Every structure is written in structure tokens, then in C-alpha cells.
XYZ file of C-alpha atoms in Angstrom:
367
model
C 0.008 0.004 0.017
C 1.394 3.476 -0.851
C 2.568 5.668 1.993
C 0.748 8.999 2.534
C 2.387 11.800 4.462
C -0.882 13.712 4.508
C -2.575 11.048 6.628
C 0.330 10.619 9.033
C -0.288 11.784 12.675
C 1.143 15.119 13.738
C 1.466 16.985 17.005
C 0.466 20.544 17.853
C 2.229 21.063 21.108
C 0.909 18.283 23.374
C -2.106 17.566 21.163
C -1.834 14.717 18.650
C -3.888 14.914 15.502
C -4.846 11.749 13.561
C -3.758 13.316 10.247
C -2.607 16.566 8.645
C -5.937 17.592 7.021
C -7.620 20.465 8.838
C -11.120 21.858 8.404
C -10.268 25.551 8.135
C -12.434 28.282 9.705
C -15.285 29.383 7.462
C -17.407 32.411 8.402
C -21.120 31.653 8.193
C -22.622 35.097 9.123
C -25.430 33.299 10.934
C -25.046 34.252 14.594
C -27.568 36.147 16.699
C -25.880 38.885 18.739
C -22.711 36.822 18.668
C -24.386 33.547 19.599
C -24.078 30.439 17.482
C -27.358 29.190 15.992
C -28.716 25.833 14.846
C -27.016 26.521 11.506
C -23.598 26.249 13.202
C -24.538 22.813 14.614
C -25.496 21.647 11.126
C -22.432 23.196 9.497
C -19.855 22.128 12.029
C -21.555 18.852 12.842
C -21.326 17.367 9.374
C -17.727 18.629 8.964
C -16.859 16.934 12.277
C -17.563 13.608 10.499
C -15.242 14.386 7.566
C -12.277 12.314 8.764
C -10.048 15.423 9.088
C -7.570 15.733 11.929
C -8.842 19.044 13.306
C -12.026 21.139 12.994
C -11.743 24.918 13.292
C -14.616 27.176 14.293
C -14.956 30.280 12.180
C -13.316 33.600 12.996
C -14.786 34.566 16.352
C -14.838 38.143 17.646
C -13.445 38.783 21.135
C -15.548 41.975 21.498
C -18.805 43.107 19.909
C -17.029 45.892 17.996
C -14.438 43.337 16.850
C -16.892 41.628 14.498
C -16.807 41.983 10.736
C -20.607 41.833 10.418
C -23.446 41.984 12.891
C -24.000 38.262 12.261
C -20.509 37.072 13.231
C -19.896 34.584 16.021
C -18.490 36.094 19.205
C -17.058 34.990 22.505
C -17.351 37.946 24.930
C -20.043 37.064 27.497
C -21.842 34.148 29.154
C -24.439 33.892 26.368
C -21.947 33.565 23.557
C -19.924 31.073 25.573
C -22.983 29.011 26.336
C -23.974 28.919 22.655
C -20.537 27.601 21.627
C -20.510 25.080 24.505
C -23.931 23.733 23.521
C -22.848 23.297 19.881
C -19.665 21.477 20.963
C -21.569 19.270 23.375
C -23.838 18.068 20.589
C -20.951 17.483 18.149
C -18.894 15.556 20.676
C -21.641 13.053 21.282
C -20.793 11.684 17.863
C -17.247 12.796 17.004
C -13.929 12.895 18.897
C -12.295 15.314 16.414
C -10.241 17.978 18.183
C -11.813 21.452 17.823
C -10.087 24.796 17.411
C -11.430 28.350 17.484
C -9.991 31.356 15.647
C -10.103 34.498 17.843
C -10.049 37.849 16.078
C -10.802 41.540 16.058
C -11.679 43.038 12.679
C -10.535 46.591 13.396
C -11.236 48.856 10.422
C -12.677 45.978 8.396
C -15.594 45.681 10.789
C -19.180 46.986 10.699
C -20.075 45.703 7.243
C -23.226 44.012 5.989
C -23.325 40.255 5.408
C -21.974 39.199 1.988
C -25.326 38.203 0.453
C -26.618 41.683 1.211
C -23.714 43.354 -0.534
C -21.067 43.576 2.229
C -21.156 47.423 2.279
C -19.854 49.347 5.291
C -22.472 50.248 7.889
C -21.766 53.436 9.833
C -22.735 53.966 13.449
C -25.882 55.733 12.189
C -27.141 52.355 10.944
C -29.011 50.197 13.470
C -26.631 47.290 12.771
C -23.413 49.346 12.495
C -20.817 50.831 14.814
C -17.779 53.116 14.746
C -14.727 51.067 13.935
C -11.293 51.571 15.519
C -7.850 50.728 14.212
C -4.154 51.431 14.813
C -4.478 54.616 12.712
C -7.417 56.570 11.309
C -7.035 55.092 7.813
C -10.085 53.529 6.086
C -9.834 50.128 4.452
C -11.426 51.354 1.249
C -11.374 54.881 -0.276
C -14.518 56.783 0.609
C -15.375 54.686 3.686
C -15.991 56.173 7.104
C -12.517 56.248 8.690
C -11.859 54.294 11.884
C -10.843 56.058 15.058
C -7.209 55.576 16.158
C -6.974 53.339 19.176
C -5.703 54.905 22.398
C -3.992 53.155 25.326
C -7.315 52.363 27.043
C -8.603 50.771 23.864
C -5.457 48.642 23.580
C -5.906 47.412 27.115
C -9.588 46.589 26.478
C -8.685 44.570 23.404
C -5.850 42.695 25.098
C -8.194 41.798 27.955
C -10.850 40.843 25.397
C -8.551 38.316 23.756
C -7.521 36.892 27.167
C -11.103 36.576 28.401
C -12.153 34.925 25.140
C -9.335 32.388 25.534
C -10.522 31.540 29.062
C -14.065 31.222 27.845
C -12.911 29.001 24.972
C -11.299 26.676 27.505
C -14.465 26.555 29.614
C -16.516 25.780 26.506
C -14.292 22.794 25.744
C -12.074 24.102 22.924
C -8.815 22.186 22.304
C -6.858 24.772 20.302
C -6.973 28.571 20.120
C -5.771 30.290 16.967
C -5.134 34.062 16.967
C -5.989 35.756 13.656
C -3.184 38.157 12.684
C -3.815 38.097 8.910
C -6.428 39.020 6.258
C -6.282 42.697 7.043
C -7.826 42.370 10.501
C -6.713 44.350 13.521
C -3.472 42.563 14.410
C -2.425 42.573 10.753
C -3.289 46.268 10.655
C -0.781 46.801 13.461
C 1.924 44.800 11.650
C 1.745 46.489 8.263
C 3.295 49.957 7.740
C 0.503 50.617 5.204
C -2.146 50.594 7.937
C -0.060 51.514 11.009
C 1.108 55.108 10.954
C 1.491 55.410 14.707
C 4.409 57.343 16.210
C 4.172 55.832 19.699
C 5.585 52.546 21.027
C 3.107 50.598 18.877
C 4.221 51.932 15.503
C 7.136 53.170 13.376
C 9.727 50.380 13.640
C 9.213 46.663 13.111
C 9.556 46.102 16.830
C 6.899 48.747 17.485
C 4.467 47.340 14.930
C 4.910 43.802 16.309
C 4.517 44.935 19.916
C 0.718 44.810 20.205
C 0.203 41.491 18.339
C 2.889 39.915 20.519
C 1.274 41.333 23.674
C -2.021 39.809 22.567
C -0.357 36.450 22.003
C 1.246 36.526 25.459
C -2.113 37.366 27.061
C -3.853 34.527 25.254
C -1.066 32.069 25.941
C -1.255 32.913 29.682
C -5.078 32.638 29.706
C -5.452 29.315 27.852
C -4.463 26.054 29.605
C -0.690 25.516 29.353
C -1.122 21.937 28.112
C -3.191 23.048 25.114
C -1.819 24.720 21.960
C -2.143 28.341 20.921
C -1.429 29.022 17.273
C -1.356 32.104 15.049
C -2.509 32.808 11.528
C -0.175 35.388 10.057
C 0.241 37.212 6.769
C 3.448 36.213 5.032
C 3.442 39.262 2.712
C 1.161 42.170 1.795
C 2.226 41.985 -1.851
C 2.241 45.794 -2.160
C 5.247 48.144 -2.236
C 5.889 49.598 1.199
C 3.847 46.953 2.944
C 4.488 43.988 5.257
C 7.199 41.780 3.768
C 8.260 38.156 4.017
C 11.419 39.156 5.939
C 9.260 40.920 8.507
C 6.914 37.936 8.686
C 9.912 35.684 9.384
C 10.930 37.896 12.315
C 7.358 37.836 13.664
C 7.168 34.044 13.307
C 10.421 33.617 15.259
C 9.150 35.887 18.024
C 5.917 33.922 18.243
C 7.837 30.659 18.431
C 10.018 32.037 21.209
C 6.870 32.845 23.218
C 5.390 29.392 22.940
C 3.367 29.447 19.715
C 2.486 25.829 18.777
C 1.971 26.335 15.025
C 1.686 29.045 12.389
C -0.906 29.166 9.648
C 0.290 31.123 6.618
C -1.908 33.522 4.649
C -1.097 36.488 2.435
C -2.666 39.702 1.184
C -6.147 41.176 1.995
C -4.880 44.266 3.830
C -6.089 46.545 0.984
C -8.717 45.985 -1.755
C -6.065 46.564 -4.451
C -3.711 43.777 -3.428
C -2.369 41.151 -5.791
C -1.413 38.043 -3.815
C 1.640 36.069 -5.027
C 0.619 32.472 -5.699
C 2.049 29.201 -7.010
C -0.633 26.845 -8.479
C -3.208 28.809 -6.519
C -1.291 28.451 -3.259
C 1.059 30.772 -1.339
C 3.228 27.659 -1.082
C 6.608 29.342 -1.463
C 5.785 31.790 1.302
C 4.792 28.935 3.615
C 7.969 27.090 2.723
C 10.138 30.069 3.701
C 8.435 30.370 7.041
C 8.726 26.612 7.622
C 12.510 26.939 7.104
C 12.683 29.707 9.727
C 10.875 27.977 12.569
C 10.817 24.523 14.184
C 7.074 24.505 14.919
C 4.512 23.126 12.423
C 3.355 25.337 9.575
C -0.143 25.213 8.118
C -1.385 26.506 4.748
C -4.886 26.769 3.360
C -5.305 24.984 0.075
C -7.946 25.889 -2.518
C -7.371 22.790 -4.642
C -9.352 19.617 -4.329
C -6.726 17.529 -6.120
C -5.597 14.848 -3.694
C -2.173 14.495 -5.225
C -1.485 18.231 -5.108
C -2.491 18.482 -1.463
C -0.356 15.440 -0.636
C 2.566 17.039 -2.483
C 2.362 20.184 -0.360
C 3.107 18.098 2.733
C 5.299 15.400 1.235
C 7.392 18.017 -0.567
C 8.212 19.816 2.650
C 6.334 23.052 1.932
C 4.078 22.708 4.985
C 3.284 20.315 7.821
C -0.533 20.540 7.651
C -3.087 21.637 5.049
C -6.339 23.408 5.874
C -9.297 23.028 3.517
C -12.312 25.340 3.309
C -14.332 25.604 0.087
C -13.174 22.149 -0.983
C -14.858 20.633 2.059
C -18.066 22.544 1.388
C -18.158 20.982 -2.064
C -16.947 17.556 -0.855
C -17.603 17.157 2.888
C -16.118 13.652 2.790
C -13.010 14.744 0.885
C -10.692 13.048 3.418
C -12.403 9.690 2.758
C -11.847 10.063 -0.967
C -8.290 11.311 -0.518
C -7.474 8.407 1.800
C -8.769 5.962 -0.833
C -6.730 7.632 -3.549
C -3.561 7.831 -1.457
C -3.787 4.405 0.168
C -4.446 5.694 3.690
C -7.107 5.199 6.344
C -9.487 7.554 8.135
C -12.034 7.157 10.937
C -15.745 7.358 10.219
C -18.792 6.958 12.483
C -19.966 3.392 13.067
C -23.299 4.399 11.501
C -21.523 4.910 8.147
C -19.374 1.798 8.124
C -21.819 -0.232 6.018
C -21.439 2.215 3.183
C -17.954 3.584 3.833
C -16.156 0.602 2.327
C -17.341 1.766 -1.082
C -15.685 5.118 -0.554
C -12.359 4.624 1.251
C -10.423 2.320 3.556
C -11.734 3.313 7.005
C -11.634 2.596 10.685
C -14.747 2.914 12.872
C -14.937 5.184 15.851
C -15.284 3.426 19.187
């Protein structure tokens, strides 16, 4: 039988994953005042049976004003925590897949309408909108209402928001916390000189721009159980002159590793609407490979391809240690079954599916 690197176990800190296929976080814009709904149980529940090694909950705001849209999932009070805990309790009756959550603050990219209603910015005059804040008073898109620049009290509130959300995640039963420092959200806004024009200790130099994201990491790492992993999604390059560069991302990755980061998920672009993201076969694979060479911790990359051999090659070729799938798993929720069959590997499926699973892939039943 052929050997598959993709379906080999891997460790994130002290947590062992059955394979290197991750269900990446996918925003659903279906929460009620930050609380998960029945839709999240349906969405996450069927992906928990996919055979992947880890399931990630969508980008979750640590404060109400940290949401992208009014319908984003949050984790800032007892109600939002209870909604997540109830969803996880239901999923874990039928699946033992480890579950991660991606904690975030949208900064200047917040207060927008849900995508299927156009995604336009909503100002504080709108019933569903609010005044956004960011490192500097620079709008994401020309013509938008500008964010307010964060002051020291705001920074403290956000740091504490991340820490409290991490503690709530632990109480809700989350296995892994991922901090979102990419895709143009608040922590990425601090890192990039295109969005951070501050002249205080949180701007100007690379050390200054990294200061707040690293403080947030330290707060989260202290708040989440020491035996469970905290990871970071970072931007490897803005792809625009004068922006965040790969060399700067390598420095940031090393600082995260030094502080106890268990893994790094690599993204690129999305700081400005005009960005062109460097890709190889649809993947920022070469960026991930450079970061993997700079750190000893596992590196993750999101793949947009559904080709089993290409995904296997990303891991087997040494570009990354794990691959996160998003849209591919929406189209093919049992993609890991099919990939295992193609690559000569095995995955676990529920006992209820075993009678049919043999026609799809070599499998093992869950106890």
C-alpha cells in the first residue's frame, strides 16, 4: 500500500492529530448577537464527520465591535460562551475530532453588511453598525468612514478581550486557540506599515508594529491552559510596495515561536482591496515554505485545490506540515475519505456509516 504523508499523525504542542488535514475556519454570518445558531450545529456537525484531523470554528470576535458583520460569532459574554458550549456538546456526542477556534478583532474591516446583502460598510448611524477603531485613522477602502485611532485604554480593552475569550474557549471545551493576525484584521493592521502610521511605542519600527500582536499572544497564551496549543494565523506578505514583507513575517514568526506558539498558519494579502497576492498553483506555497524553514514548529497552509495529489505534495514536498481546507470541504464534505482511498491511507468514520464507507475509502470505525 502506498505511504501518505498527509494522513500521518502530527502533534500541535501536546495535542496529537490523527492526520494533517484540517477543516479551516469558514465564516457563516449566521449568529444572533454573537451567539451560534442551529445553523452552526448543522455546518460544524457534518464537517466533524469528515475524517479530518482538526475542525476549526470560524473567525470569532473577542468583543462586539471586533466583529466583521453584525452576524458574526463572538465569545465575549456568558451567552456567547454557552452557545458555543452547546454546539460542541452536541458534536462531541458523535465525534472525537479536536476542535479549534479562531479568535479575532476586525478593526477597520468591521461593521459591514453580510456578503449576500452586498457587504457594504455600515456606519454607526445604521441600526446594525458601529464606529470602527484601528491602529491609525485610515479607512480600508477609499470613501469609507474612517476608523478612530486606538488609544491606550482601547489597547488594554482589546488585550483583555482576547484573554477573556481564551478563558471562555477553555471553559466551553475548545482544544486549540488560533489568533488571527492576517487577512487585514486588527493585528495585521498593526503589523503592516501601510495601515499603522502610529508614532508611539506601537508603530514606526518593526519592533513597534509587532509589539501589540505579541502582547495579545502573550495574554492569550497565559489565559489558555498551558497543556493546550495556541497558534497564530499570520500574513506572510502584503504583496504591495511599502507593505508587510516576508522578511518581517519571518521575524514575527520567530518571536511567536520564542513565546510558545504551537503552530503558524500562513496567509497572504487582504490588507487593501487593491492587493495582488503572489501564488504558485493557486497556493502561497513558497511563502509557507520560507516560514517553515525559519521555525521549528509546524506550519499550516490553506489549500484551494481539491486535487488529492497536489495536497499530498504540499506536505510530502516539505512546503508545509498541515493543510487546511475550506471551500473544498463545502463541495466535498467527505473529501478526506476520498483522498485516503486515492492515497492508500485510512481515516475514521462513524460506526453508522461503516456499512457504506467501504465503497468510498479504507476506513476505521470510531469506538
